[in-house]
Short mmCIF file of C-alpha atoms and ligand atoms in Angstrom, two decimals:
data_model
loop_
_atom_site.label_atom_id
_atom_site.label_comp_id
_atom_site.label_asym_id
_atom_site.label_seq_id
_atom_site.Cartn_x
_atom_site.Cartn_y
_atom_site.Cartn_z
CA UNK A 1 135.96 131.87 99.62
CA UNK A 2 132.79 133.99 99.69
CA UNK A 3 130.70 134.02 102.84
CA UNK A 4 127.22 132.68 102.69
CA UNK A 5 124.61 135.42 102.83
CA UNK A 6 121.05 134.97 103.94
CA UNK A 7 118.02 137.20 104.15
CA UNK A 8 117.67 138.93 107.48
CA UNK A 9 114.10 137.73 108.09
CA UNK A 10 115.19 134.14 107.43
CA UNK A 11 118.04 134.38 109.91
CA UNK A 12 115.71 135.80 112.56
CA UNK A 13 113.14 133.05 111.95
CA UNK A 14 115.84 130.37 112.06
CA UNK A 15 116.96 131.56 115.46
CA UNK A 16 113.64 130.25 116.70
CA UNK A 17 112.21 133.45 118.14
CA UNK A 18 109.41 133.81 115.62
CA UNK A 19 108.06 132.86 112.18
CA UNK A 20 109.47 134.35 109.00
CA UNK A 21 106.37 136.49 108.45
CA UNK A 22 106.53 137.93 111.95
CA UNK A 23 110.27 138.50 111.51
CA UNK A 24 109.45 140.65 108.48
CA UNK A 25 107.11 142.71 110.62
CA UNK A 26 109.84 143.15 113.27
CA UNK A 27 112.12 144.53 110.54
CA UNK A 28 109.44 146.84 109.13
CA UNK A 29 108.72 148.11 112.65
CA UNK A 30 112.36 149.14 113.05
CA UNK A 31 113.03 146.75 115.91
CA UNK A 32 115.95 144.99 114.21
CA UNK A 33 119.54 146.21 114.11
CA UNK A 34 122.43 144.82 112.11
CA UNK A 35 125.83 145.89 113.40
CA UNK A 36 124.15 148.55 115.54
CA UNK A 37 122.21 150.11 112.63
CA UNK A 38 118.42 149.89 112.36
CA UNK A 39 117.47 148.01 109.20
CA UNK A 40 113.98 148.29 107.73
CA UNK A 41 114.73 146.82 104.28
CA UNK A 42 113.27 143.31 103.92
CA UNK A 43 115.76 142.29 101.25
CA UNK A 44 118.83 142.90 103.42
CA UNK A 45 121.30 140.05 103.40
CA UNK A 46 123.48 139.16 106.34
CA UNK A 47 126.29 136.73 107.07
CA UNK A 48 127.21 134.75 110.16
CA UNK A 49 129.66 137.53 111.09
CA UNK A 50 126.97 140.20 111.41
CA UNK A 51 125.72 141.18 114.85
CA UNK A 52 121.93 141.09 114.81
CA UNK A 53 119.69 142.35 117.61
CA UNK A 54 115.92 142.41 118.04
CA UNK A 55 114.77 145.03 120.57
CA UNK A 56 118.46 145.40 121.49
CA UNK A 57 118.68 141.68 122.41
CA UNK A 58 121.33 139.75 120.46
CA UNK A 59 120.00 136.88 118.40
CA UNK A 60 121.01 133.50 119.74
CA UNK A 61 121.74 131.11 116.97
CA UNK A 62 119.67 128.03 117.71
CA UNK A 63 121.48 124.86 116.81
CA UNK A 64 119.72 122.57 114.41
CA UNK A 65 118.31 119.37 115.84
CA UNK A 66 116.79 116.35 114.13
CA UNK A 67 114.52 113.73 115.68
CA UNK A 68 112.62 110.65 114.63
CA UNK A 69 109.37 109.73 116.41
CA UNK A 70 107.37 106.53 116.21
CA UNK A 71 104.00 108.23 115.99
CA UNK A 72 101.13 106.23 117.45
CA UNK A 73 97.65 106.47 115.92
CA UNK A 74 95.34 109.07 117.46
CA UNK A 75 97.93 111.85 117.23
CA UNK A 76 97.94 115.00 115.07
CA UNK A 77 101.08 115.74 113.00
CA UNK A 78 101.34 119.31 114.20
CA UNK A 79 102.78 121.34 117.06
CA UNK A 80 99.37 122.50 118.26
CA UNK A 81 95.75 121.40 117.87
CA UNK A 82 92.78 123.71 118.29
CA UNK A 83 90.68 120.79 119.54
CA UNK A 84 93.33 119.97 122.16
CA UNK A 85 94.08 116.53 120.79
CA UNK A 86 97.52 115.01 121.25
CA UNK A 87 100.16 116.34 118.83
CA UNK A 88 103.52 114.84 117.79
CA UNK A 89 105.56 117.33 119.81
CA UNK A 90 103.81 116.16 123.02
CA UNK A 91 106.01 113.06 122.74
CA UNK A 92 109.32 114.95 122.65
CA UNK A 93 109.81 115.25 126.38
CA UNK A 94 113.01 117.10 127.22
CA UNK A 95 113.38 118.70 123.78
CA UNK A 96 113.78 122.46 124.24
CA UNK A 97 114.13 123.54 120.63
CA UNK A 98 111.07 124.59 118.66
CA UNK A 99 110.83 121.68 116.29
CA UNK A 100 108.09 120.94 113.77
CA UNK A 101 107.19 117.77 111.87
CA UNK A 102 108.54 117.24 108.35
CA UNK A 103 105.36 116.55 106.40
CA UNK A 104 102.51 114.73 108.02
CA UNK A 105 100.92 111.42 108.81
CA UNK A 106 97.13 111.18 109.20
CA UNK A 107 95.59 111.10 112.68
CA UNK A 108 94.92 107.36 112.33
CA UNK A 109 98.28 106.49 110.67
CA UNK A 110 101.20 105.34 112.79
CA UNK A 111 104.91 105.17 112.05
CA UNK A 112 108.03 107.16 111.40
CA UNK A 113 107.87 110.94 111.39
CA UNK A 114 110.84 113.30 111.44
CA UNK A 115 110.94 116.55 113.38
CA UNK A 116 113.42 119.39 113.15
CA UNK A 117 113.95 123.14 113.55
CA UNK A 118 115.91 123.20 110.27
CA UNK A 119 113.57 124.59 107.61
CA UNK A 120 115.99 123.94 104.74
CA UNK A 121 116.36 120.29 105.73
CA UNK A 122 112.56 119.89 105.89
CA UNK A 123 112.16 121.54 102.50
CA UNK A 124 114.87 119.36 100.98
CA UNK A 125 113.24 116.14 102.17
CA UNK A 126 109.69 117.10 101.28
CA UNK A 127 110.28 118.23 97.72
CA UNK A 128 108.92 115.48 95.43
CA UNK A 129 111.74 115.99 92.91
CA UNK A 130 114.21 114.67 95.49
CA UNK A 131 112.37 111.37 95.44
CA UNK A 132 112.90 110.33 99.05
CA UNK A 133 111.29 106.92 99.40
CA UNK A 134 108.64 106.39 102.03
CA UNK A 135 107.62 102.80 102.68
CA UNK A 136 104.17 102.03 104.10
CA UNK A 137 102.55 98.87 105.39
CA UNK A 138 98.88 98.94 104.51
CA UNK A 139 96.21 96.47 105.55
CA UNK A 140 93.46 96.65 102.96
CA UNK A 141 89.96 95.27 102.56
CA UNK A 142 89.92 92.76 99.70
CA UNK A 143 92.80 90.98 98.02
CA UNK A 144 94.34 92.79 95.05
CA UNK A 145 96.21 90.96 92.31
CA UNK A 146 99.72 91.94 91.22
CA UNK A 147 98.24 93.30 88.00
CA UNK A 148 95.85 95.53 89.87
CA UNK A 149 98.66 96.86 92.04
CA UNK A 150 100.83 97.47 88.99
CA UNK A 151 98.31 100.11 87.86
CA UNK A 152 99.70 102.28 90.65
CA UNK A 153 103.00 102.65 88.79
CA UNK A 154 101.23 104.73 86.13
CA UNK A 155 98.99 106.19 88.78
CA UNK A 156 95.28 106.50 89.43
CA UNK A 157 93.27 109.72 89.36
CA UNK A 158 91.64 111.10 92.48
CA UNK A 159 90.28 114.66 92.68
CA UNK A 160 92.16 115.62 89.50
CA UNK A 161 95.44 114.41 90.98
CA UNK A 162 97.48 111.49 89.73
CA UNK A 163 98.49 109.32 92.66
CA UNK A 164 101.37 106.95 92.06
CA UNK A 165 103.36 104.33 93.91
CA UNK A 166 106.89 103.46 92.82
CA UNK A 167 106.75 99.95 94.21
CA UNK A 168 104.13 97.60 95.64
CA UNK A 169 104.37 94.15 97.19
CA UNK A 170 101.81 91.72 98.59
CA UNK A 171 103.23 90.73 101.99
CA UNK A 172 100.44 88.36 103.04
CA UNK A 173 96.77 87.62 102.45
CA UNK A 174 94.01 86.46 104.79
CA UNK A 175 91.44 84.78 102.58
CA UNK A 176 89.05 84.13 105.46
CA UNK A 177 88.98 87.74 106.56
CA UNK A 178 89.28 88.93 102.93
CA UNK A 179 92.14 91.30 103.72
CA UNK A 180 95.70 91.74 102.48
CA UNK A 181 98.84 93.24 103.92
CA UNK A 182 100.73 95.32 101.36
CA UNK A 183 104.02 97.16 101.23
CA UNK A 184 103.68 100.38 99.27
CA UNK A 185 106.56 102.70 98.39
CA UNK A 186 105.97 106.35 97.46
CA UNK A 187 108.23 109.15 96.31
CA UNK A 188 105.67 111.82 97.08
CA UNK A 189 103.30 112.40 99.93
CA UNK A 190 100.11 113.98 98.74
CA UNK A 191 97.22 114.38 101.15
CA UNK A 192 95.94 110.90 102.20
CA UNK A 193 97.99 109.54 99.33
CA UNK A 194 97.88 105.80 100.11
CA UNK A 195 94.28 105.80 101.28
CA UNK A 196 92.93 107.71 98.26
CA UNK A 197 94.98 105.63 95.84
CA UNK A 198 93.82 102.31 97.29
CA UNK A 199 90.23 103.56 97.50
CA UNK A 200 90.35 104.28 93.76
CA UNK A 201 91.65 100.79 93.13
CA UNK A 202 88.77 99.31 95.16
CA UNK A 203 90.76 98.16 98.21
CA UNK A 204 90.13 100.58 101.07
CA UNK A 205 92.86 100.92 103.68
CA UNK A 206 91.97 99.54 107.12
CA UNK A 207 95.29 100.26 108.82
CA UNK A 208 98.36 102.22 107.77
CA UNK A 209 101.87 102.48 109.13
CA UNK A 210 104.96 104.22 107.72
CA UNK A 211 107.87 101.86 108.16
CA UNK A 212 110.68 103.69 106.41
CA UNK A 213 111.66 107.23 105.46
CA UNK A 214 114.64 107.30 103.10
CA UNK A 215 117.32 105.33 104.90
CA UNK A 216 115.65 105.61 108.29
CA UNK A 217 113.61 102.83 109.85
CA UNK A 218 111.69 102.39 113.10
CA UNK A 219 114.21 99.83 114.33
CA UNK A 220 114.75 100.09 118.08
CA UNK A 221 111.85 102.48 118.68
CA UNK A 222 108.62 101.66 120.48
CA UNK A 223 105.33 103.42 119.73
CA UNK A 224 105.38 106.91 121.22
CA UNK A 225 109.17 107.03 121.69
CA UNK A 226 111.72 109.10 119.83
CA UNK A 227 115.43 109.42 119.22
CA UNK A 228 117.81 111.99 117.84
CA UNK A 229 119.20 111.34 114.37
CA UNK A 230 122.96 110.86 114.38
CA UNK A 231 125.04 113.46 112.50
CA UNK A 232 125.85 110.69 110.02
CA UNK A 233 122.17 109.98 109.38
CA UNK A 234 121.48 113.68 108.83
CA UNK A 235 124.35 113.86 106.39
CA UNK A 236 123.18 110.75 104.59
CA UNK A 237 119.62 112.07 104.26
CA UNK A 238 120.90 115.39 102.92
CA UNK A 239 123.09 113.72 100.37
CA UNK A 240 120.30 111.32 99.37
CA UNK A 241 117.97 114.24 98.70
CA UNK A 242 120.43 116.54 97.01
CA UNK A 243 121.79 113.89 94.69
CA UNK A 244 118.30 112.63 93.95
CA UNK A 245 119.69 109.14 94.49
CA UNK A 246 117.35 106.28 93.63
CA UNK A 247 117.47 104.10 96.77
N1 URA U 301 99.08 108.12 102.95
C1 URA U 301 97.92 108.23 103.66
O1 URA U 301 96.85 107.94 103.13
N2 URA U 301 97.99 108.63 104.92
C2 URA U 301 99.14 108.93 105.56
O2 URA U 301 99.14 109.30 106.73
C3 URA U 301 100.34 108.81 104.81
C4 URA U 301 100.27 108.40 103.50
#
């Protein structure tokens, strides 16, 4: 069986010591050795058997970790904020690995967000062609009809982008307040997808929460708490994405 080969800069970045771009610079600067030989070629491929050092320090292979956070509103989906607002990683007390969020939820959106240090996993889940379903609960101003919501299957245009929903459901209506609670399922996650789509339809979103991501739900989590995904859940999510299974 052939060994799996990966680009040197990718392996360095995966170890968690720096970004891929900075890893490239380390290589170009001659600070990286593979099996005791300085390597300055960016295209060099390495396998798990190769001994890699940066400034003579052996690379520790960081294990991949996967978490699910129930993001409250008023939190940025990032690892750092230049305005010093709360970010999702502030909630991962006790997590040592350098994880980042998979995709994003708006500052004022709550719900399920996944975090990992596994770039390939993140890429797999985020690619729209893998059609991972994300289910949102949206409280909107006004009461749409089923017909109006059905327009979302074909999509509505916003800023030259077609925004679609794969499924919509009216959960409840409040005639007095003139609001409705909807369940909206997306395959993609364009910027402010649900809000822009509903705005175009004439029913602005008042409150938004992501309830489900693929097979994962918020069950058992309180706002602001997190848990590790089980190895089985990780495996299931990978297989869901790579088979492009319609859930
Ligand atoms: N759609 C939005 O409009 N906002 C989110 O945070 C997620 C989906």
